[in-house]
């Protein structure tokens, strides 16, 4: 499997995962409390500055952002049918800024560090008997590792459609993508159970 982590040596790489996750959560709350387009625009500039200094080339950085930016654009166009223009712009700026900050965090934090930190944060819940902290860390790690895999599979499906001269439609790309993803999920679950990582 691939990872979104970039092997570089920047000041963000040297921050602990806990600091980055807590800061990201705080920024998410502040972004959704803010209604000023100027303030949200500034947040986007700061987020872009952090993300593009994470060690990625500009082309690769834009390629990673493209799916989420397209999703935000489609959502914004749909919202225009039901909401005022100013509100749509505010929501789009919030989501874009949050995506940039989150992308900067994932690019500068290794998967092992993510899993370890999530496991530590979930330990109090394990002591209460609600869950196993290791399972939560594993689940979050698998979700993050699956993101680039799913994007690569989607691109492969699109290229296969283009090579056969088939018009690309949501139904003809989404169905095989879901089937491939579920098949991989079953294989990974079987591998986890075979190694005795999960109790249940």
Short mmCIF file of C-alpha atoms in Angstrom, two decimals, residues 68-180:
data_model
loop_
_atom_site.label_atom_id
_atom_site.label_comp_id
_atom_site.label_asym_id
_atom_site.label_seq_id
_atom_site.Cartn_x
_atom_site.Cartn_y
_atom_site.Cartn_z
CA UNK A 68 -11.23 17.06 -2.91
CA UNK A 69 -11.25 20.41 -4.72
CA UNK A 70 -13.53 18.98 -7.42
CA UNK A 71 -15.84 17.62 -4.70
CA UNK A 72 -15.97 21.03 -3.00
CA UNK A 73 -16.70 22.73 -6.34
CA UNK A 74 -19.56 20.32 -7.12
CA UNK A 75 -20.98 20.75 -3.61
CA UNK A 76 -20.79 24.53 -3.97
CA UNK A 77 -22.64 24.46 -7.29
CA UNK A 78 -25.40 22.35 -5.75
CA UNK A 79 -25.61 24.68 -2.75
CA UNK A 80 -26.14 27.64 -5.08
CA UNK A 81 -29.57 26.21 -5.84
CA UNK A 82 -30.68 26.49 -2.22
CA UNK A 83 -28.44 29.02 -0.46
CA UNK A 84 -27.32 32.65 -0.91
CA UNK A 85 -24.09 33.21 -2.84
CA UNK A 86 -22.25 34.63 0.18
CA UNK A 87 -23.05 31.57 2.30
CA UNK A 88 -21.89 29.24 -0.49
CA UNK A 89 -18.57 31.10 -0.74
CA UNK A 90 -18.06 30.92 3.04
CA UNK A 91 -18.72 27.15 3.11
CA UNK A 92 -16.40 26.55 0.14
CA UNK A 93 -13.61 28.58 1.76
CA UNK A 94 -14.05 26.71 5.05
CA UNK A 95 -13.85 23.29 3.42
CA UNK A 96 -10.90 24.25 1.22
CA UNK A 97 -8.93 25.66 4.14
CA UNK A 98 -9.64 22.57 6.24
CA UNK A 99 -8.59 20.32 3.35
CA UNK A 100 -5.31 22.23 2.96
CA UNK A 101 -4.49 22.02 6.68
CA UNK A 102 -5.41 18.33 6.80
CA UNK A 103 -3.32 17.61 3.69
CA UNK A 104 -0.35 19.36 5.29
CA UNK A 105 -0.73 17.22 8.42
CA UNK A 106 -1.01 13.92 6.53
CA UNK A 107 1.94 14.83 4.30
CA UNK A 108 4.20 15.56 7.28
CA UNK A 109 3.17 12.72 9.61
CA UNK A 110 4.11 9.08 9.08
CA UNK A 111 1.45 6.39 9.26
CA UNK A 112 3.15 4.71 12.23
CA UNK A 113 3.14 8.00 14.15
CA UNK A 114 -0.55 8.50 13.36
CA UNK A 115 -1.49 5.03 14.57
CA UNK A 116 0.58 5.34 17.74
CA UNK A 117 -0.93 8.72 18.60
CA UNK A 118 -4.52 7.64 17.93
CA UNK A 119 -3.93 4.54 20.05
CA UNK A 120 -2.61 6.65 22.96
CA UNK A 121 -5.55 9.08 22.71
CA UNK A 122 -8.04 6.18 22.72
CA UNK A 123 -6.46 4.50 25.78
CA UNK A 124 -8.83 6.21 28.31
CA UNK A 125 -11.80 4.75 26.39
CA UNK A 126 -10.20 1.31 26.60
CA UNK A 127 -9.83 1.68 30.37
CA UNK A 128 -13.56 2.41 30.50
CA UNK A 129 -14.18 -0.86 28.68
CA UNK A 130 -15.71 0.80 25.61
CA UNK A 131 -13.23 -0.35 22.96
CA UNK A 132 -9.71 -1.52 22.24
CA UNK A 133 -7.34 1.38 21.62
CA UNK A 134 -5.17 -0.69 19.27
CA UNK A 135 -8.20 -1.45 17.08
CA UNK A 136 -9.01 2.26 16.75
CA UNK A 137 -5.44 3.08 15.77
CA UNK A 138 -5.41 0.24 13.24
CA UNK A 139 -8.75 1.33 11.75
CA UNK A 140 -7.66 4.96 11.34
CA UNK A 141 -4.36 3.85 9.83
CA UNK A 142 -6.08 1.60 7.31
CA UNK A 143 -8.48 4.35 6.28
CA UNK A 144 -5.62 6.77 5.67
CA UNK A 145 -3.63 4.15 3.78
CA UNK A 146 -6.64 3.33 1.59
CA UNK A 147 -7.10 6.90 0.33
CA UNK A 148 -4.24 6.90 -2.23
CA UNK A 149 -5.11 3.32 -3.21
CA UNK A 150 -8.69 4.27 -4.02
CA UNK A 151 -7.55 7.32 -6.01
CA UNK A 152 -5.13 5.18 -8.03
CA UNK A 153 -7.85 2.62 -8.75
CA UNK A 154 -10.20 5.37 -9.89
CA UNK A 155 -7.56 6.71 -12.29
CA UNK A 156 -6.94 3.20 -13.61
CA UNK A 157 -10.65 2.72 -14.26
CA UNK A 158 -10.87 6.05 -16.08
CA UNK A 159 -7.84 5.19 -18.22
CA UNK A 160 -9.38 1.82 -19.06
CA UNK A 161 -12.58 3.56 -20.16
CA UNK A 162 -10.64 6.03 -22.30
CA UNK A 163 -8.55 3.26 -23.89
CA UNK A 164 -11.74 1.40 -24.92
CA UNK A 165 -13.48 4.55 -26.10
CA UNK A 166 -16.20 4.20 -23.45
CA UNK A 167 -17.85 7.37 -22.21
CA UNK A 168 -16.95 7.95 -18.58
CA UNK A 169 -20.08 7.95 -16.41
CA UNK A 170 -20.50 7.88 -12.65
CA UNK A 171 -22.24 4.49 -12.73
CA UNK A 172 -19.60 2.82 -14.90
CA UNK A 173 -16.73 4.05 -12.73
CA UNK A 174 -18.27 3.92 -9.26
CA UNK A 175 -19.49 0.31 -9.37
CA UNK A 176 -16.13 -1.30 -10.26
CA UNK A 177 -14.36 1.04 -7.81
CA UNK A 178 -16.64 -0.10 -4.97
CA UNK A 179 -16.21 -3.77 -5.91
CA UNK A 180 -12.41 -3.51 -6.02
#
